[in-house]
mmCIF file of C-alpha atoms in Angstrom:
data_model
loop_
_atom_site.group_PDB
_atom_site.id
_atom_site.type_symbol
_atom_site.label_atom_id
_atom_site.label_comp_id
_atom_site.label_asym_id
_atom_site.label_seq_id
_atom_site.Cartn_x
_atom_site.Cartn_y
_atom_site.Cartn_z
ATOM 1 C CA MET A 280 28.399 11.419 20.055
ATOM 2 C CA GLU A 281 27.826 11.842 24.127
ATOM 3 C CA LYS A 282 31.715 13.271 24.455
ATOM 4 C CA PRO A 283 31.842 16.694 26.446
ATOM 5 C CA ALA A 284 34.420 17.529 24.180
ATOM 6 C CA LEU A 285 36.478 15.916 21.456
ATOM 7 C CA TYR A 286 39.973 17.659 19.775
ATOM 8 C CA PRO A 287 41.761 17.379 16.665
ATOM 9 C CA LYS A 288 45.197 15.678 16.223
ATOM 10 C CA GLU A 289 47.652 18.404 16.969
ATOM 11 C CA ASP A 290 50.284 16.667 14.935
ATOM 12 C CA PRO A 291 51.611 18.835 12.098
ATOM 13 C CA LEU A 292 51.948 16.129 9.634
ATOM 14 C CA ALA A 293 48.759 14.453 10.745
ATOM 15 C CA ARG A 294 46.026 16.837 11.983
ATOM 16 C CA PHE A 295 45.137 16.848 8.327
ATOM 17 C CA ASN A 296 45.246 14.180 5.530
ATOM 18 C CA ALA A 297 43.912 14.290 2.072
ATOM 19 C CA MET A 298 44.953 10.280 0.456
ATOM 20 C CA GLY A 299 44.142 9.746 -3.307
ATOM 21 C CA TYR A 300 43.853 5.488 -4.477
ATOM 22 C CA GLN A 301 44.535 4.953 -7.977
ATOM 23 C CA ALA A 302 43.643 1.781 -9.874
ATOM 24 C CA GLY A 303 45.037 -0.903 -7.558
ATOM 25 C CA ASN A 304 45.279 0.952 -4.491
ATOM 26 C CA GLY A 305 43.215 0.058 -1.671
ATOM 27 C CA LEU A 306 43.323 0.409 2.259
ATOM 28 C CA ASN A 307 43.407 -3.198 4.470
ATOM 29 C CA TRP A 308 41.578 -3.662 7.220
ATOM 30 C CA HIS A 309 42.149 -1.752 10.317
ATOM 31 C CA PHE A 310 41.405 -0.010 12.991
ATOM 32 C CA ASP A 311 41.901 4.170 14.192
ATOM 33 C CA ARG A 312 43.448 5.586 16.573
ATOM 34 C CA SER A 313 41.200 8.478 17.024
ATOM 35 C CA GLU A 314 37.760 8.497 19.001
ATOM 36 C CA PHE A 315 36.269 9.605 15.836
ATOM 37 C CA THR A 316 37.115 10.286 12.034
ATOM 38 C CA THR A 317 35.220 12.442 9.789
ATOM 39 C CA THR A 318 35.990 11.876 5.957
ATOM 40 C CA LEU A 319 34.794 13.850 3.189
ATOM 41 C CA LEU A 320 35.409 12.442 -0.505
ATOM 42 C CA LEU A 321 36.434 14.530 -2.854
ATOM 43 C CA GLN A 322 36.270 12.192 -5.907
ATOM 44 C CA ALA A 323 34.841 9.038 -6.149
ATOM 45 C CA PRO A 324 36.992 6.196 -7.993
ATOM 46 C CA GLU A 325 34.753 4.573 -11.789
ATOM 47 C CA ARG A 326 34.793 1.618 -9.804
ATOM 48 C CA GLY A 327 35.853 -0.104 -6.935
ATOM 49 C CA GLY A 328 37.106 2.135 -3.119
ATOM 50 C CA VAL A 329 34.049 0.836 -1.703
ATOM 51 C CA PHE A 330 34.107 1.719 2.365
ATOM 52 C CA GLU A 331 33.452 -1.550 3.966
ATOM 53 C CA TYR A 332 33.232 -1.687 8.089
ATOM 54 C CA ARG A 333 32.436 -4.233 11.100
ATOM 55 C CA THR A 334 30.996 -1.591 13.699
ATOM 56 C CA ASP A 335 31.960 -2.969 17.757
ATOM 57 C CA LEU A 336 33.984 -5.588 16.334
ATOM 58 C CA ARG A 337 36.044 -4.953 19.569
ATOM 59 C CA SER A 338 35.943 -2.754 22.740
ATOM 60 C CA ASP A 339 38.380 -0.943 24.991
ATOM 61 C CA ASP A 340 38.225 -3.600 27.315
ATOM 62 C CA ASP A 341 38.152 -6.771 24.449
ATOM 63 C CA PRO A 342 40.708 -7.005 21.702
ATOM 64 C CA ASN A 343 38.558 -9.791 20.342
ATOM 65 C CA HIS A 344 41.200 -11.562 18.881
ATOM 66 C CA ASP A 345 38.885 -14.343 17.228
ATOM 67 C CA GLY A 346 36.426 -12.076 15.801
ATOM 68 C CA VAL A 347 39.187 -9.978 13.876
ATOM 69 C CA ALA A 348 41.097 -13.596 12.477
ATOM 70 C CA ARG A 349 36.597 -14.155 11.309
ATOM 71 C CA LEU A 350 37.034 -10.587 9.787
ATOM 72 C CA LEU A 351 39.940 -11.448 8.484
ATOM 73 C CA ARG A 352 39.565 -14.856 7.002
ATOM 74 C CA GLY A 353 36.196 -12.972 5.613
ATOM 75 C CA GLU A 354 33.879 -15.083 7.474
ATOM 76 C CA ASP A 355 32.075 -12.436 9.445
ATOM 77 C CA PRO A 356 27.963 -11.742 8.644
ATOM 78 C CA GLU A 357 28.250 -8.218 10.271
ATOM 79 C CA VAL A 358 30.205 -6.497 7.523
ATOM 80 C CA ARG A 359 28.559 -3.948 5.917
ATOM 81 C CA VAL A 360 29.425 -1.527 3.155
ATOM 82 C CA LEU A 361 28.793 2.020 2.607
ATOM 83 C CA ARG A 362 28.440 3.576 -0.708
ATOM 84 C CA LEU A 363 29.721 6.774 -1.037
ATOM 85 C CA TRP A 364 29.845 9.480 -3.705
ATOM 86 C CA ALA A 365 31.592 12.594 -4.016
ATOM 87 C CA GLY A 366 30.428 15.195 -1.469
ATOM 88 C CA THR A 367 29.576 12.381 1.069
ATOM 89 C CA LEU A 368 30.492 13.209 4.779
ATOM 90 C CA ASN A 369 30.901 10.203 6.613
ATOM 91 C CA VAL A 370 31.378 10.560 10.668
ATOM 92 C CA PHE A 371 32.246 7.053 12.118
ATOM 93 C CA GLN A 372 33.917 5.543 15.508
ATOM 94 C CA GLY A 373 37.631 3.972 14.366
ATOM 95 C CA LYS A 374 38.589 2.956 17.511
ATOM 96 C CA ASN A 375 36.884 0.287 17.668
ATOM 97 C CA THR A 376 35.133 -0.370 13.968
ATOM 98 C CA ALA A 377 36.974 -3.000 11.610
ATOM 99 C CA HIS A 378 37.360 -1.084 8.204
ATOM 100 C CA ARG A 379 39.059 -0.901 4.881
ATOM 101 C CA VAL A 380 38.352 0.374 1.172
ATOM 102 C CA THR A 381 38.110 -2.113 -1.244
ATOM 103 C CA LYS A 382 40.621 -2.155 -4.529
ATOM 104 C CA VAL A 383 40.196 1.123 -7.053
ATOM 105 C CA GLN A 384 39.271 0.169 -10.464
ATOM 106 C CA GLY A 385 39.110 2.391 -13.548
ATOM 107 C CA ALA A 386 41.546 5.766 -14.506
ATOM 108 C CA THR A 387 39.531 7.855 -11.848
ATOM 109 C CA ARG A 388 41.060 8.336 -8.585
ATOM 110 C CA ARG A 389 39.192 7.963 -5.400
ATOM 111 C CA ILE A 390 40.202 11.137 -3.710
ATOM 112 C CA ILE A 391 39.296 11.765 0.383
ATOM 113 C CA ALA A 392 39.867 14.518 3.366
ATOM 114 C CA VAL A 393 40.299 12.525 6.942
ATOM 115 C CA PHE A 394 40.123 14.261 9.958
ATOM 116 C CA SER A 395 40.593 13.108 13.044
ATOM 117 C CA TYR A 396 39.525 13.363 16.611
ATOM 118 C CA TYR A 397 40.447 12.268 20.204
ATOM 119 C CA GLU A 398 39.393 12.690 23.575
ATOM 120 C CA ARG A 399 41.924 15.005 24.874
ATOM 121 C CA PRO A 400 43.764 17.832 23.673
ATOM 122 C CA GLY A 401 47.387 17.343 22.513
ATOM 123 C CA VAL A 402 47.258 14.110 20.089
ATOM 124 C CA SER A 403 50.425 13.384 17.942
ATOM 125 C CA PHE A 404 52.314 10.858 16.598
ATOM 126 C CA SER A 405 56.257 9.820 17.912
ATOM 127 C CA ASP A 406 58.505 10.520 15.368
ATOM 128 C CA GLU A 407 58.632 6.947 14.829
ATOM 129 C CA GLU A 408 55.078 6.745 13.273
ATOM 130 C CA ARG A 409 56.156 9.558 11.459
ATOM 131 C CA LEU A 410 58.744 8.094 9.516
ATOM 132 C CA GLY A 411 56.487 5.197 8.902
ATOM 133 C CA PHE A 412 53.103 7.237 7.738
ATOM 134 C CA TYR A 413 54.693 10.025 6.079
ATOM 135 C CA GLY A 414 58.710 8.469 5.311
ATOM 136 C CA ARG A 415 58.999 11.948 7.087
ATOM 137 C CA VAL A 416 59.468 13.049 11.365
ATOM 138 C CA ALA A 417 58.536 16.900 10.094
#
């Protein structure tokens, strides 16, 4: 990864996340705040729940608003699909790579563990961010 060190998020609520997606649930296109994200798929759904991504859609110096708009309209030919099975460990640069999870279908939930890493120690969410993500501050 060509980084001298990476540090886990120190936030008490956000240092580790386990997410469960049931039928009809997905995750819209987004960028991560962390430099690197590691996911471990614990349980795959029957159908759907596919990880789609667009590498290097933006950079630290260029937000590429036009490119993001094309992606959101479904007009980006560089979107890729990564099929994950239970036990798949995925490490990716979510900071400048747009990604999403398509809606899950069927009775089996998609369950995934997420670990985020930063180039500096001590990163935490603000109370406002904790409230928005987790519905509580502590």
